[in-house]
Short mmCIF file of C-alpha atoms in Angstrom, two decimals:
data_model
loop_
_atom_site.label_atom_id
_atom_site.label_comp_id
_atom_site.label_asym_id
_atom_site.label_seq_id
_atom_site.Cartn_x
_atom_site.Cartn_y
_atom_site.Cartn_z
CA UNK A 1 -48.67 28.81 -18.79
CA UNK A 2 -47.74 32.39 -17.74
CA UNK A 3 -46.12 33.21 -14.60
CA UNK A 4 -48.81 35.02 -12.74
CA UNK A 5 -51.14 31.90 -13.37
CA UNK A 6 -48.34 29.49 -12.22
CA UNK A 7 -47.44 31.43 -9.05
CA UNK A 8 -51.27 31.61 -8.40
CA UNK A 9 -51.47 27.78 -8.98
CA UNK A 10 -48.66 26.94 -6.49
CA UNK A 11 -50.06 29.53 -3.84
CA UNK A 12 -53.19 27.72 -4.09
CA UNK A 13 -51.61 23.88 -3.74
CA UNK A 14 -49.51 25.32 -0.64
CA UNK A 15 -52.51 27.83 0.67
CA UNK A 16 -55.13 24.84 0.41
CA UNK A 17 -56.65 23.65 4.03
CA UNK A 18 -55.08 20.00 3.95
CA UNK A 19 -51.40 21.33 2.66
CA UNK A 20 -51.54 24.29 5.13
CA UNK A 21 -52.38 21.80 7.89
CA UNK A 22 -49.14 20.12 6.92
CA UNK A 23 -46.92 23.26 6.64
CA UNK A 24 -47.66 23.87 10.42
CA UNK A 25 -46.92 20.24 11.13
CA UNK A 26 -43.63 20.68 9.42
CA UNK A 27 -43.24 23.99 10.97
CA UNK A 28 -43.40 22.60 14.85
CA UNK A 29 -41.84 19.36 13.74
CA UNK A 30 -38.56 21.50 13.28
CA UNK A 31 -39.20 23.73 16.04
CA UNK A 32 -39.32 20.95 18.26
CA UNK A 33 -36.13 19.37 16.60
CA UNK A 34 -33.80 22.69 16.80
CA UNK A 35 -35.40 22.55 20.77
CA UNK A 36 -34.21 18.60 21.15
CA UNK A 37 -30.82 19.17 19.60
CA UNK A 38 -30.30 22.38 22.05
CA UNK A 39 -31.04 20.13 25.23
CA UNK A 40 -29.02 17.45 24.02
CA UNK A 41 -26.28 19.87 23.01
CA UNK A 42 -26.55 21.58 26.59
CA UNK A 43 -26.20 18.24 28.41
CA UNK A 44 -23.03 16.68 29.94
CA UNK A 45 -21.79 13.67 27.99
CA UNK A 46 -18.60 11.65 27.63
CA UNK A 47 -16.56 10.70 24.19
CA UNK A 48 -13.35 8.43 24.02
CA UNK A 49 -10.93 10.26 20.90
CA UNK A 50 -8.69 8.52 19.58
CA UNK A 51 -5.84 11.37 18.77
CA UNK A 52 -2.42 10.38 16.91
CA UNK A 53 0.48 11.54 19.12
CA UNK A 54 4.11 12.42 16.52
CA UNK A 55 7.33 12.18 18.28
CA UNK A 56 9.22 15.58 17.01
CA UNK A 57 12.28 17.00 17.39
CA UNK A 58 14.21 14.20 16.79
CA UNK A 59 18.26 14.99 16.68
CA UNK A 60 19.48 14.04 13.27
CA UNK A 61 22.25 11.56 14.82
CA UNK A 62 19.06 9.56 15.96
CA UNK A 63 16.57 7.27 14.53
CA UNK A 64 13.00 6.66 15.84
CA UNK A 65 12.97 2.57 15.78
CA UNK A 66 9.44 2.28 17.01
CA UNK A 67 6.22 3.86 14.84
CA UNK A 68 6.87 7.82 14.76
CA UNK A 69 3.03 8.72 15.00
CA UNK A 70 1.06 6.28 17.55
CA UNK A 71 -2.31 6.76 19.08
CA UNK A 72 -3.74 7.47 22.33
CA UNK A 73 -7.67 7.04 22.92
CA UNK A 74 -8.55 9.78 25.56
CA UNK A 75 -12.17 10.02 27.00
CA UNK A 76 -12.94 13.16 27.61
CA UNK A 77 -16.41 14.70 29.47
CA UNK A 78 -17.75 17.91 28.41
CA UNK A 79 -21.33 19.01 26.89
CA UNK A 80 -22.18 17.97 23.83
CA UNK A 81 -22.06 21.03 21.72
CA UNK A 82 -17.99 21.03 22.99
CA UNK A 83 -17.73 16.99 22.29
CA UNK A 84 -19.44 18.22 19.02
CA UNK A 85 -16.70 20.57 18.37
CA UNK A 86 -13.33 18.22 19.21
CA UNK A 87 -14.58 15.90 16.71
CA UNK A 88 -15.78 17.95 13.58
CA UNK A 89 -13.07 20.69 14.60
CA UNK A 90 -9.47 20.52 14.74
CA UNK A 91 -8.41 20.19 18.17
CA UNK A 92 -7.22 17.30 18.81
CA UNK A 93 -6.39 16.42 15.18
CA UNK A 94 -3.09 15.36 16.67
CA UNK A 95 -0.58 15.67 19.84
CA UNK A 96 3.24 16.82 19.38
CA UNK A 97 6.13 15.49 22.20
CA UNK A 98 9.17 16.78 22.20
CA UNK A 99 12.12 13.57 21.82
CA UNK A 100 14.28 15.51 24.66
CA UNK A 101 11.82 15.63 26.76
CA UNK A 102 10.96 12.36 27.27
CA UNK A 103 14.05 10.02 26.24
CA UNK A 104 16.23 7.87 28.84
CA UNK A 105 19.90 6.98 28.22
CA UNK A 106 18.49 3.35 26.92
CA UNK A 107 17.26 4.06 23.88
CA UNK A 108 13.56 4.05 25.33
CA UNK A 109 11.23 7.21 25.85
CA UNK A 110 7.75 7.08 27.54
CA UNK A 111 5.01 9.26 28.20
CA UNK A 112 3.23 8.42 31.41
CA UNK A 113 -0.74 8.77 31.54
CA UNK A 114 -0.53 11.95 33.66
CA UNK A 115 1.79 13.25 31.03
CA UNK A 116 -0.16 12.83 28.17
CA UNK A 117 -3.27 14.01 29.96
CA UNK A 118 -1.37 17.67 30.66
CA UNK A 119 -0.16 18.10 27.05
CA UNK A 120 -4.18 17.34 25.68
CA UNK A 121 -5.15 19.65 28.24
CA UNK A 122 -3.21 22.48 26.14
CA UNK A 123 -5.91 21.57 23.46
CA UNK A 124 -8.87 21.30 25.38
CA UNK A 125 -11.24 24.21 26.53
CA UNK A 126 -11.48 24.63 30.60
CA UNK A 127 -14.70 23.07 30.55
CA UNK A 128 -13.30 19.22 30.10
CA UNK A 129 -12.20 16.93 31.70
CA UNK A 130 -10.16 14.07 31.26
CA UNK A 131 -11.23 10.89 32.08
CA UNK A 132 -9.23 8.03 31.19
CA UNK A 133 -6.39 7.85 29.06
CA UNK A 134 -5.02 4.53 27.04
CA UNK A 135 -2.54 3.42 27.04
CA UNK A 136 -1.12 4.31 30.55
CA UNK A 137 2.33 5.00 28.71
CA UNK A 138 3.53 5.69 25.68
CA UNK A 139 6.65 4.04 24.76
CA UNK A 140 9.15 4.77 21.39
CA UNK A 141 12.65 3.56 21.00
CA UNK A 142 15.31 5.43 19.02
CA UNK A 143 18.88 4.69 18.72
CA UNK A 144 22.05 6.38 17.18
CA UNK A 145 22.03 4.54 13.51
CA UNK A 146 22.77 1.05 14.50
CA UNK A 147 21.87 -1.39 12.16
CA UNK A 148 22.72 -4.10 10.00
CA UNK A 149 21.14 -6.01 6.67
CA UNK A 150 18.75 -8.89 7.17
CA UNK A 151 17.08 -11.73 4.90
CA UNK A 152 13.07 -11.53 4.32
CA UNK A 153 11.79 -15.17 4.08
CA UNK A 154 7.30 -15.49 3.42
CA UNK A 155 5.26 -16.39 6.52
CA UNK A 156 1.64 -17.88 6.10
CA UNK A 157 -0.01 -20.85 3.78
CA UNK A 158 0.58 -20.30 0.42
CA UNK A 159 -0.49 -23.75 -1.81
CA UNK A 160 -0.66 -23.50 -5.95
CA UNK A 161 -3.27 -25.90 -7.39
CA UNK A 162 -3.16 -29.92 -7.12
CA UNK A 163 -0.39 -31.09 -9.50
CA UNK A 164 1.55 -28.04 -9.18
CA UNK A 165 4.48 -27.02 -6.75
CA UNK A 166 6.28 -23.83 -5.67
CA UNK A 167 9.34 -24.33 -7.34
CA UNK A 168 11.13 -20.83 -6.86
CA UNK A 169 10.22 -17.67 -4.67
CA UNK A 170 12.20 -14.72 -5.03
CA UNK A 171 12.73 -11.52 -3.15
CA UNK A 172 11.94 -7.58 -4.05
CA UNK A 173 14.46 -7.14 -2.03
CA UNK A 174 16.04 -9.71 -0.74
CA UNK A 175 17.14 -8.32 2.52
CA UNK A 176 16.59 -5.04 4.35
CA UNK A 177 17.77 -2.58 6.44
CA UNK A 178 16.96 -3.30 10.37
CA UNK A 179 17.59 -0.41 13.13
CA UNK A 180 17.66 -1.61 16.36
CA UNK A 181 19.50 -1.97 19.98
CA UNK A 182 22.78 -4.27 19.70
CA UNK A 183 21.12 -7.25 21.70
CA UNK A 184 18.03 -6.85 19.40
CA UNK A 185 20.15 -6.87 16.33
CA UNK A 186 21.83 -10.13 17.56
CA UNK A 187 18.63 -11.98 18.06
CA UNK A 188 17.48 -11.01 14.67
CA UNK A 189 18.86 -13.24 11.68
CA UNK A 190 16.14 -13.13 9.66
CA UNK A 191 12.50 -11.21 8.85
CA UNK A 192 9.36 -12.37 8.27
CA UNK A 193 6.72 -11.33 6.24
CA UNK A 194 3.17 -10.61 7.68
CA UNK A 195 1.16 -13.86 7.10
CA UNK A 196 0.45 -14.66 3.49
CA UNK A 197 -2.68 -17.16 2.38
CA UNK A 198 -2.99 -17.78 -0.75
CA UNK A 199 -4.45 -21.35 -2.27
CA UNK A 200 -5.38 -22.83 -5.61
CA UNK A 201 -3.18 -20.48 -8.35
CA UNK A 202 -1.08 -22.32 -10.87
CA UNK A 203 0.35 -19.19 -12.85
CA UNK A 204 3.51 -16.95 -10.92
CA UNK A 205 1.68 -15.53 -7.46
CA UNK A 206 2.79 -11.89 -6.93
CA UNK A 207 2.24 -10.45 -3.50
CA UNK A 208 3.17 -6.65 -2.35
CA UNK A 209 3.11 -7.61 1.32
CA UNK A 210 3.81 -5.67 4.54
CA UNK A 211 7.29 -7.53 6.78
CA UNK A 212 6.01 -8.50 10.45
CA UNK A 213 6.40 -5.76 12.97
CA UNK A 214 8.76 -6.54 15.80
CA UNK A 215 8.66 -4.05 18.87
CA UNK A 216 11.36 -1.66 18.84
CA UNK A 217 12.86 -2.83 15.73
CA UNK A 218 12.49 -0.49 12.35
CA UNK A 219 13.28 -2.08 9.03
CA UNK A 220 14.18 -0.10 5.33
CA UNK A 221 11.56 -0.76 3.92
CA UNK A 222 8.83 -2.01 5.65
CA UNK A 223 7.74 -3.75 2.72
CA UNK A 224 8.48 -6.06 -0.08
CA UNK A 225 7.45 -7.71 -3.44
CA UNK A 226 7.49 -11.86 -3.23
CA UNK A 227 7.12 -13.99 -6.38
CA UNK A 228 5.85 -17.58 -6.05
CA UNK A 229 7.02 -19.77 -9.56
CA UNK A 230 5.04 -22.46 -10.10
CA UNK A 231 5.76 -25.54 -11.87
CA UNK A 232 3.79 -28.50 -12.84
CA UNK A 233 4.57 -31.86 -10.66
CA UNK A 234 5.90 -35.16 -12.75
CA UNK A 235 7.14 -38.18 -11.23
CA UNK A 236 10.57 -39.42 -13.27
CA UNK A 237 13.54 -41.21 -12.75
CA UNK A 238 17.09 -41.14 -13.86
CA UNK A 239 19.71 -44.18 -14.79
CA UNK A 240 23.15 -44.43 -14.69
CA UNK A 241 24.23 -42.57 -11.25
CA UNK A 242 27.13 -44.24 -10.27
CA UNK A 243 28.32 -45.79 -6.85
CA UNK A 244 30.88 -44.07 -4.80
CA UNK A 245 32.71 -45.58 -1.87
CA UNK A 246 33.50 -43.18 1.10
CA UNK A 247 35.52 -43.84 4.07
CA UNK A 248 37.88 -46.06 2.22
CA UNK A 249 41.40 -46.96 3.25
CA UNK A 250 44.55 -45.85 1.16
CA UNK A 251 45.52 -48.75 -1.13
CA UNK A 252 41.68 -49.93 -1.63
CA UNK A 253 38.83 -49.66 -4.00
CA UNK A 254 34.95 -50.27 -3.85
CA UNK A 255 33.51 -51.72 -7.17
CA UNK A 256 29.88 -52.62 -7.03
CA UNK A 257 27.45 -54.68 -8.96
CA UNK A 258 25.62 -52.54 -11.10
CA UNK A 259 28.08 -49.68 -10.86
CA UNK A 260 25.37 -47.43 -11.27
CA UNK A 261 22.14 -47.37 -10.40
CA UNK A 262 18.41 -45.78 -10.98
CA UNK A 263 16.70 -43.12 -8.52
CA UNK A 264 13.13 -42.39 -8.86
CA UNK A 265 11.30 -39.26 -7.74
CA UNK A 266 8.95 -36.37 -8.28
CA UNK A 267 10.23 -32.71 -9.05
CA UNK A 268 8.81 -30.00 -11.91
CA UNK A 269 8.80 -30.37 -15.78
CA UNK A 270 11.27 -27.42 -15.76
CA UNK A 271 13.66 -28.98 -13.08
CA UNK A 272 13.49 -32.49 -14.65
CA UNK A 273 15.05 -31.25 -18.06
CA UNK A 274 18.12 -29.78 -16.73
CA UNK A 275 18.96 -32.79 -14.77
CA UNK A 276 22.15 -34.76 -14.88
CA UNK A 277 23.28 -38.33 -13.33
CA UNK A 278 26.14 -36.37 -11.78
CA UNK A 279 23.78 -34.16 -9.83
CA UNK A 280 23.14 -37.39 -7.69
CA UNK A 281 25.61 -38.58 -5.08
CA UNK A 282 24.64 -42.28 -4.03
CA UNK A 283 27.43 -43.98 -1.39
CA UNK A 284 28.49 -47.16 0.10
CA UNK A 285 30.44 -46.36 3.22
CA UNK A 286 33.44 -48.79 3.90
CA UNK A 287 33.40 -48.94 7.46
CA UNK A 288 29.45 -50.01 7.73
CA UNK A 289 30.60 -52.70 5.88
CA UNK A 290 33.64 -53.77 7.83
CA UNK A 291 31.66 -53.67 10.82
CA UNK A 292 28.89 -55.91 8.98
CA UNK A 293 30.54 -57.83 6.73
CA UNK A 294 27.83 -59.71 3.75
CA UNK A 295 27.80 -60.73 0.70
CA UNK A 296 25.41 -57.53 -0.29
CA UNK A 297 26.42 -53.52 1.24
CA UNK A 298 23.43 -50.91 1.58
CA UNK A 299 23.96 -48.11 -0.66
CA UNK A 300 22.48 -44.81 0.23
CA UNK A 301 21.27 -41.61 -1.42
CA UNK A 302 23.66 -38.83 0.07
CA UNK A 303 23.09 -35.58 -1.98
CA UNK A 304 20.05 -34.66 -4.47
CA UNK A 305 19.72 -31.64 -6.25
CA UNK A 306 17.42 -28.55 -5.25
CA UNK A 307 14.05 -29.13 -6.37
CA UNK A 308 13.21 -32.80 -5.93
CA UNK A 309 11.16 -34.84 -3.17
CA UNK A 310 10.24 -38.40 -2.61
CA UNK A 311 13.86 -39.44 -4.02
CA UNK A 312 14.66 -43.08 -3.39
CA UNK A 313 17.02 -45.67 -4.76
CA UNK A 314 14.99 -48.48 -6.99
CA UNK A 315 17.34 -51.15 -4.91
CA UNK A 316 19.49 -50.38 -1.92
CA UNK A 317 21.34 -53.80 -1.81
CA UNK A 318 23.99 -54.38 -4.88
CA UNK A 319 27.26 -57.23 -4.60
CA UNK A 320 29.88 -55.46 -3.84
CA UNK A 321 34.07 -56.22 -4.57
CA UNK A 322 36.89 -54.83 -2.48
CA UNK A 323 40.02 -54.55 -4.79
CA UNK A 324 43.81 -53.49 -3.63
CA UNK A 325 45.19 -51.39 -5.59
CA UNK A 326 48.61 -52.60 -7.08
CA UNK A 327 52.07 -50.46 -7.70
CA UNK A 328 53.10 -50.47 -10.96
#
């Protein structure tokens, strides 16, 4: 087809009674809207911004303890075509204060409400109006580089399948750096994590994971790596941990019948195989049994290695034989 028949074929489609009918249509239908959106535009509305407010200035003897850049929501009443043009433009993209200008001796700085509203009215045309501003103040803390290094431990619910145990967690790092005041410092022995859930993983769990915010407190960095191990559960028991006595008097000895005994309990396949008898400390004190004298002592589990629950003795009765020891 050539192009003078083609542009007479679409001039005829668009020229034709029912699509010129629907060209004028069209043609009011966006007359109308441009009129709409100029009323709306012209009348008086109000719009709550939420602005982010930087501390600046900050001497380089000082550190900023609390977030550097927080938020203020402002409602502001203007027309629309001006509430049109704070939010697509840039004028209240964000606020500057000045640290001087603002701080107390304390290591605290606010901004009151009225405050705040006289720096964003720097930013705003004379036609606005402020009218409400949230928070009522805006608080930061700073001090002059106290700090001191902290553990990180895991908050939350972390639980690996049935039949399997967190054996191990480690740290990425272990401990970080904490600025705060001195009496915050000294009420701070150890950091948390934000709250972790995690449930039914049997491989190693790694989580990247933000630490808990505390107010006025920063910490270096503000986030770690924590590994869960996992290990599979198995109930076992080991023979042959002998019986000590404890709390004996110079010149005697304990002697028990069996001198050693059996402890059952449930730990991880990879615990279990590095076990020992000697990792075990089972006891029979001297003075329970001076005080209560039988012809059977109760023997207790003192000591059992990291790694192991439900640990119990198979008996907790045995004979028992006090013996003087002799000089030679």
């Amino acid at each position: 087809m050539s192009k003078g028949r083609l542009w007479q074929y679409i001039r005829n489609f668009l020229f034709s009674k029912i699509n010129k009918e629907l060209l004028i249509f069209l043609f009011f239908l966006i007359l109308s809207g441009i009129f709409w959106l100029s009323l709306t535009l012209n009348d008086t509305y109000e719009q709550e911004f939420a602005i982010p407010v930087a501390i600046i200035d900050v001497p380089k003897n000082a550190v900023l303890t609390s977030d550097e850049i927080d938020t203020v929501r402002i409602t502001i009443r203007d027309k629309g075509i001006v509430l049109a043009a704070y939010h697509y433009g840039d004028y209240l993209k964000n606020i500057s204060i000045r640290f001087k200008n603002y701080t107390r001796n304390n290591g605290t700085g606010f901004v009151s409400a009225q405050d705040m509203q006289k720096i964003v009215y720097q930013h705003l045309l004379s036609s606005s109006k402020i009218i409400s501003t949230k928070p009522e103040k805006l608080e930061f803390y700073y001090n002059y580089g106290t700090k001191k290094q902290i553990p990180v431990r895991w908050s939350g619910r972390v639980i690996p399948e049935e039949l399997y145990f967190i054996s191990r967690v480690e740290y990425s790092p272990d401990s970080v750096t904490v600025y705060a005041s001195d009496a915050k410092l000294d009420s701070i022995n150890i950091v948390y994590t934000e709250q972790l859930n995690y449930a039914n993983f049997r491989d190693t769990l790694v989580v990247n994971c933000q630490l808990s915010k505390i107010k006025g407190v920063k910490m270096v960095p503000d986030h770690i790596k924590v590994s869960f191990f996992t290990d599979v559960l198995t109930e076992e028991r080991i023979d042959g941990i002998p019986v000590q006595g404890i709390n004996m008097p110079e010149g005697k000895i304990l002697r028990t019948f069996p001198a050693k005994v059996t402890v059952s309990f449930v730990t991880g396949v990879s615990v279990y195989r590095n076990l020992r008898p000697e990792d075990f400390h089972v006891v029979a004190d001297y003075q329970e049994i001076k005080q209560n004298p039988s012809e059977k002592c109760r023997i207790y589990l003192k000591d059992v290695p990291a790694g192991i629950s439900r640990a119990k003795l198979e008996t907790t009765l045995v004979d028992y034989l006090i013996e003087s020891q002799t000089e030679e």
